[in-house]
């Protein structure tokens, strides 16, 4: 997976988060109060994807310019070597012509002994010229070798960088959760989780006064807390309405349940209210019901963790559509 593919995955993930946050889909994962954070996370991921694309394009342009400069420098070096070789050949020819003219003039005016001395002098100069020529050729060879080594080192380093930035193909598996997020909307936790998890009822910090409505609409968590820990003092002689999904215990006891959460669906826990009285004869788990009834001072122990489960005396019950937010967040308020 190269950088372009990574940026595409980031963009799709950010777009999925924005889509979930602008609809009710995010409520399947987190509580309602986290919606702004989901929006920010989606925007940050999209910005990261755009920044990655921009950086990669800039890097490609810089690498292309570096390759062009490298090729131009290599051609300039070869041209310089060819020019130096021609200049060296011309210099040797000029030195040979001057030596020949000087030798003829010297033979016409000097004696035989002077001729020998001159021959010795010419031999010495020829030796020095030969040494200088060898030294020049050696220096050129060393310079050419060093430049060649430098080019090879840079090419090897660039090839190593390109090879080191290749990611393993297994990284494409990261796309699977993204596809699941886009294509599959998970259902809210229901009766399966509720019957395998103990009740998470907590004692309320206070019991605010209830309105005089009849029937009184209460959250299931509020009713259970008042029924257990306040012993139903604020619920007596009142018709109350509760909404939740249906779950059946192993012995067939029907529960009206809401999943309460603190942060996200991963920490959701059930709060249960047992049904008695005019319970519907056909009970289908995960069916959402609106139950009207009265408080009864009766409790049961949760078979999973032994927690308290209050009862409600049902006088009427009817199926209703699942709410937009299937989780109870009253603990957070």
Coordinates of C-alpha atoms in Angstrom, one line a residue:
X1 CA 0.0 0.0 0.0
X2 CA 1.7 3.2 -1.2
X3 CA 1.1 6.7 0.1
X4 CA -1.6 7.4 -2.4
X5 CA -3.6 4.4 -1.3
X6 CA -3.1 5.3 2.3
X7 CA -4.5 8.8 1.6
X8 CA -7.5 7.2 -0.1
X9 CA -8.2 5.0 2.9
X10 CA -7.9 8.0 5.2
X11 CA -10.3 10.0 3.1
X12 CA -12.9 7.3 2.9
X13 CA -12.6 6.7 6.7
X14 CA -13.0 10.4 7.4
X15 CA -16.0 10.6 5.0
X16 CA -17.6 7.6 6.7
X17 CA -17.3 9.3 10.1
X18 CA -18.8 12.5 8.8
X19 CA -21.6 10.5 7.2
X20 CA -22.3 8.7 10.5
X21 CA -22.2 11.9 12.5
X22 CA -24.5 13.8 10.2
X23 CA -27.1 10.9 10.5
X24 CA -28.2 8.8 13.4
X25 CA -25.8 6.0 12.6
X26 CA -23.2 7.2 15.1
X27 CA -25.6 6.4 17.9
X28 CA -25.0 2.8 17.3
X29 CA -21.4 3.3 18.4
X30 CA -21.2 6.2 20.9
X31 CA -23.5 8.3 23.0
X32 CA -25.2 11.4 21.7
X33 CA -22.9 13.8 23.4
X34 CA -19.8 12.6 21.5
X35 CA -21.2 13.8 18.1
X36 CA -19.0 16.9 17.9
X37 CA -15.9 14.8 18.5
X38 CA -16.9 12.4 15.7
X39 CA -17.3 15.3 13.3
X40 CA -13.9 16.7 14.3
X41 CA -12.3 13.3 13.9
X42 CA -13.8 12.9 10.4
X43 CA -12.6 16.4 9.4
X44 CA -9.1 15.7 10.7
X45 CA -8.8 12.4 8.7
X46 CA -9.9 14.1 5.5
X47 CA -7.4 16.9 6.1
X48 CA -4.7 14.3 6.7
X49 CA -5.6 12.6 3.4
X50 CA -5.4 15.9 1.5
X51 CA -2.1 16.8 3.1
X52 CA -0.6 13.4 2.2
X53 CA -1.6 13.7 -1.4
X54 CA -0.1 17.2 -1.5
X55 CA 3.1 16.1 0.1
X56 CA 3.5 13.1 -2.2
X57 CA 3.0 15.3 -5.3
X58 CA 5.6 17.8 -4.0
X59 CA 8.0 15.0 -3.3
X60 CA 7.5 13.5 -6.8
X61 CA 8.3 16.9 -8.4
X62 CA 11.4 17.4 -6.3
X63 CA 12.6 13.9 -7.1
X64 CA 12.0 14.5 -10.8
X65 CA 13.9 17.8 -10.7
X66 CA 16.8 16.1 -8.8
X67 CA 17.0 13.4 -11.5
X68 CA 17.1 16.1 -14.3
X69 CA 19.8 18.0 -12.5
X70 CA 21.8 14.7 -12.0
X71 CA 21.6 13.9 -15.7
X72 CA 22.7 17.4 -16.7
X73 CA 25.6 17.3 -14.2
X74 CA 26.8 14.0 -15.6
X75 CA 26.7 15.3 -19.2
X76 CA 28.6 18.4 -18.1
X77 CA 31.3 16.3 -16.5
X78 CA 31.8 14.1 -19.6
X79 CA 32.1 17.3 -21.8
X80 CA 34.7 18.7 -19.4
X81 CA 36.7 15.5 -19.5
X82 CA 36.7 15.5 -23.4
X83 CA 37.8 19.1 -23.5
X84 CA 40.6 18.5 -21.1
X85 CA 41.9 15.6 -23.1
X86 CA 42.0 17.7 -26.3
X87 CA 43.8 20.5 -24.5
X88 CA 46.4 18.0 -23.2
X89 CA 47.1 16.6 -26.6
X90 CA 47.6 20.0 -28.1
X91 CA 50.0 21.0 -25.3
X92 CA 52.2 17.9 -25.9
X93 CA 52.4 18.7 -29.6
X94 CA 53.4 22.3 -28.9
X95 CA 56.2 21.2 -26.5
X96 CA 57.6 18.7 -29.0
X97 CA 57.8 21.3 -31.7
X98 CA 59.6 23.8 -29.5
X99 CA 62.1 21.1 -28.4
X100 CA 62.9 20.2 -32.0
X101 CA 63.6 23.8 -33.0
X102 CA 65.8 24.4 -30.0
X103 CA 67.8 21.3 -30.7
X104 CA 68.6 22.2 -34.3
X105 CA 69.8 25.7 -33.3
X106 CA 71.9 24.4 -30.5
X107 CA 73.7 21.9 -32.8
X108 CA 74.8 24.7 -35.2
X109 CA 76.5 26.8 -32.6
X110 CA 77.9 24.5 -29.9
X111 CA 80.7 22.1 -29.7
X112 CA 80.5 18.3 -29.5
X113 CA 80.7 18.5 -25.7
X114 CA 78.0 21.0 -25.5
X115 CA 75.9 18.8 -27.7
X116 CA 76.3 16.0 -25.1
X117 CA 75.3 18.3 -22.3
X118 CA 72.3 19.4 -24.3
X119 CA 71.3 15.8 -25.0
X120 CA 71.5 15.2 -21.3
X121 CA 69.3 18.2 -20.6
X122 CA 66.8 17.1 -23.2
X123 CA 66.7 13.7 -21.7
X124 CA 66.1 15.2 -18.3
X125 CA 63.3 17.4 -19.6
X126 CA 61.7 14.5 -21.4
X127 CA 61.7 12.5 -18.3
X128 CA 60.1 15.3 -16.3
X129 CA 57.5 15.8 -19.1
X130 CA 56.8 12.1 -19.1
X131 CA 56.4 12.1 -15.3
X132 CA 54.1 15.1 -15.5
X133 CA 52.0 13.4 -18.2
X134 CA 51.7 10.3 -16.1
X135 CA 50.8 12.3 -13.0
X136 CA 48.1 14.2 -15.0
X137 CA 46.6 11.1 -16.4
X138 CA 46.6 9.5 -12.9
X139 CA 44.9 12.5 -11.4
X140 CA 42.3 12.4 -14.1
X141 CA 41.7 8.7 -13.6
X142 CA 41.3 9.2 -9.8
X143 CA 38.8 12.1 -10.4
X144 CA 36.8 10.1 -12.9
X145 CA 36.7 7.1 -10.5
X146 CA 35.6 9.3 -7.6
X147 CA 32.8 10.9 -9.6
X148 CA 31.7 7.5 -10.8
X149 CA 31.7 6.2 -7.3
X150 CA 29.7 9.2 -6.1
X151 CA 27.1 8.7 -8.8
X152 CA 26.8 5.0 -8.0
X153 CA 26.5 5.8 -4.3
X154 CA 23.7 8.3 -4.9
X155 CA 21.9 5.9 -7.3
X156 CA 22.2 3.1 -4.7
X157 CA 20.9 5.4 -1.9
X158 CA 17.9 6.5 -4.0
X159 CA 17.1 2.9 -4.9
X160 CA 17.4 1.9 -1.2
X161 CA 15.0 4.7 -0.2
X162 CA 12.5 3.6 -2.8
X163 CA 12.8 0.0 -1.7
X164 CA 12.5 0.9 2.0
X165 CA 9.2 2.8 1.5
X166 CA 7.4 -0.2 0.1
X167 CA 4.8 -1.4 2.6
X168 CA 3.8 -5.1 2.9
X169 CA 0.7 -6.2 1.1
X170 CA -0.9 -7.4 4.3
X171 CA -1.5 -3.8 5.2
X172 CA -4.4 -3.9 2.7
X173 CA -6.3 -5.8 5.4
X174 CA -6.8 -2.4 7.1
X175 CA -9.4 -1.7 4.5
X176 CA -11.7 -4.4 5.8
X177 CA -12.9 -2.5 8.9
X178 CA -13.5 0.5 6.7
X179 CA -15.6 -1.6 4.3
X180 CA -17.5 -2.9 7.3
X181 CA -18.1 0.6 8.6
X182 CA -19.4 1.7 5.2
X183 CA -21.4 -1.3 4.1
X184 CA -22.7 -2.8 7.4
X185 CA -24.7 -0.9 10.0
X186 CA -24.5 -3.0 13.2
X187 CA -27.7 -3.3 15.2
X188 CA -27.9 -2.0 18.7
X189 CA -27.3 -4.4 21.5
X190 CA -30.4 -6.4 22.4
X191 CA -31.8 -9.3 24.3
X192 CA -28.8 -11.6 23.6
X193 CA -26.5 -9.3 25.5
X194 CA -29.0 -8.4 28.1
X195 CA -29.7 -12.0 29.2
X196 CA -25.9 -12.8 29.4
X197 CA -25.0 -9.7 31.4
X198 CA -26.0 -8.8 34.9
X199 CA -28.1 -5.8 35.7
X200 CA -26.0 -2.6 36.1
X201 CA -28.5 -0.7 38.2
X202 CA -26.9 2.1 40.3
X203 CA -28.3 4.0 43.2
X204 CA -29.3 7.5 42.1
X205 CA -27.7 10.6 43.7
X206 CA -31.1 12.2 44.2
X207 CA -34.8 11.7 43.5
X208 CA -36.2 14.9 41.9
X209 CA -39.9 15.6 42.2
X210 CA -42.0 14.1 39.5
X211 CA -44.5 16.0 37.4
X212 CA -48.2 15.5 37.9
X213 CA -48.8 13.9 34.5
X214 CA -51.0 10.8 34.3
X215 CA -49.7 8.4 33.0
X216 CA -46.2 9.5 34.0
X217 CA -43.6 8.8 31.3
X218 CA -40.3 7.7 33.0
X219 CA -37.1 6.3 31.7
X220 CA -36.7 2.7 32.6
X221 CA -33.5 3.5 34.5
X222 CA -35.2 6.2 36.6
X223 CA -38.1 3.8 37.4
X224 CA -35.7 1.0 38.5
X225 CA -33.6 3.3 40.7
X226 CA -36.7 4.7 42.5
X227 CA -38.3 1.3 42.9
X228 CA -35.2 -0.3 44.4
X229 CA -33.3 2.3 46.3
X230 CA -36.2 4.7 47.2
X231 CA -38.6 1.8 47.8
X232 CA -41.1 3.2 45.4
X233 CA -42.1 6.2 47.7
X234 CA -42.4 8.6 44.7
X235 CA -44.1 5.9 42.5
X236 CA -47.0 4.8 44.7
X237 CA -50.5 5.4 43.3
X238 CA -49.1 6.6 40.0
X239 CA -49.6 5.2 36.5
X240 CA -46.2 5.1 34.8
X241 CA -45.1 4.4 31.2
X242 CA -41.9 2.7 30.4
X243 CA -40.3 1.9 27.0
X244 CA -37.8 -0.8 26.3
X245 CA -37.1 -4.0 24.4
X246 CA -38.2 -7.4 25.5
X247 CA -35.9 -10.1 26.8
X248 CA -36.8 -13.5 28.2
X249 CA -34.8 -15.1 31.0
X250 CA -33.9 -18.8 30.9
X251 CA -36.9 -19.7 33.0
X252 CA -39.2 -17.6 30.7
X253 CA -39.4 -14.5 32.9
X254 CA -40.1 -11.4 30.7
X255 CA -37.9 -8.3 31.2
X256 CA -38.3 -4.9 29.8
X257 CA -34.7 -3.7 29.2
X258 CA -32.7 -0.7 28.3
X259 CA -28.9 -0.7 27.7
X260 CA -27.3 2.1 29.6
X261 CA -23.9 3.4 28.6
X262 CA -21.3 5.8 29.9
X263 CA -19.3 6.4 26.7
X264 CA -19.9 4.0 23.8
X265 CA -21.6 0.7 22.9
X266 CA -18.6 -1.2 24.1
X267 CA -19.4 -0.4 27.8
X268 CA -23.2 -0.7 27.5
X269 CA -24.8 -2.7 30.3
X270 CA -28.5 -3.7 30.8
X271 CA -30.9 -2.3 33.4
X272 CA -33.9 -4.7 33.7
X273 CA -37.5 -4.4 35.0
X274 CA -39.5 -7.6 35.3
X275 CA -43.0 -7.7 33.9
X276 CA -46.1 -9.1 35.7
X277 CA -49.8 -8.6 35.3
X278 CA -51.3 -8.3 31.8
X279 CA -48.3 -9.3 29.9
X280 CA -48.8 -9.9 26.1
X281 CA -49.3 -13.7 25.5
X282 CA -46.9 -13.8 22.6
X283 CA -43.5 -12.4 23.4
X284 CA -40.8 -12.0 20.8
X285 CA -37.3 -11.0 22.1
X286 CA -36.0 -7.7 21.0
X287 CA -39.5 -6.3 20.4
X288 CA -39.8 -2.7 21.6
X289 CA -42.8 -2.2 23.9
X290 CA -44.4 0.7 25.6
X291 CA -45.7 -0.6 28.9
X292 CA -48.2 1.2 31.2
X293 CA -48.5 0.0 34.8
X294 CA -48.1 0.6 38.5
X295 CA -45.3 0.1 41.0
X296 CA -45.3 -3.1 43.0
X297 CA -43.0 -3.8 46.0
X298 CA -41.5 -6.9 44.5
X299 CA -38.0 -7.7 43.5
X300 CA -36.0 -10.5 41.9
X301 CA -32.3 -11.3 41.8
X302 CA -30.5 -11.2 38.5
X303 CA -29.5 -14.8 37.7
X304 CA -26.2 -13.5 36.2
X305 CA -24.8 -11.3 38.9
X306 CA -27.4 -11.4 41.7
X307 CA -28.3 -7.7 41.2
X308 CA -31.8 -6.3 42.1
X309 CA -34.5 -6.3 39.5
X310 CA -37.8 -4.5 40.3
X311 CA -41.2 -5.4 39.0
X312 CA -44.0 -3.4 37.3
X313 CA -47.7 -4.4 37.3
X314 CA -48.6 -4.2 33.6
X315 CA -52.0 -2.8 32.7
X316 CA -51.4 -2.2 29.1
X317 CA -48.6 -2.9 26.6
X318 CA -48.2 -2.2 22.9
X319 CA -45.4 -2.6 20.4
X320 CA -43.6 0.6 19.3
X321 CA -40.9 1.4 16.8
X322 CA -37.3 1.4 18.1
X323 CA -36.2 4.8 19.2
X324 CA -33.6 6.8 17.3
X325 CA -31.2 6.4 20.2
X326 CA -31.6 2.9 21.5
X327 CA -29.4 3.4 24.5
X328 CA -30.2 5.1 27.8
X329 CA -27.8 7.9 28.8
X330 CA -29.5 9.1 31.9
X331 CA -26.5 8.1 34.0
X332 CA -24.5 10.8 32.3
X333 CA -27.0 13.5 33.4

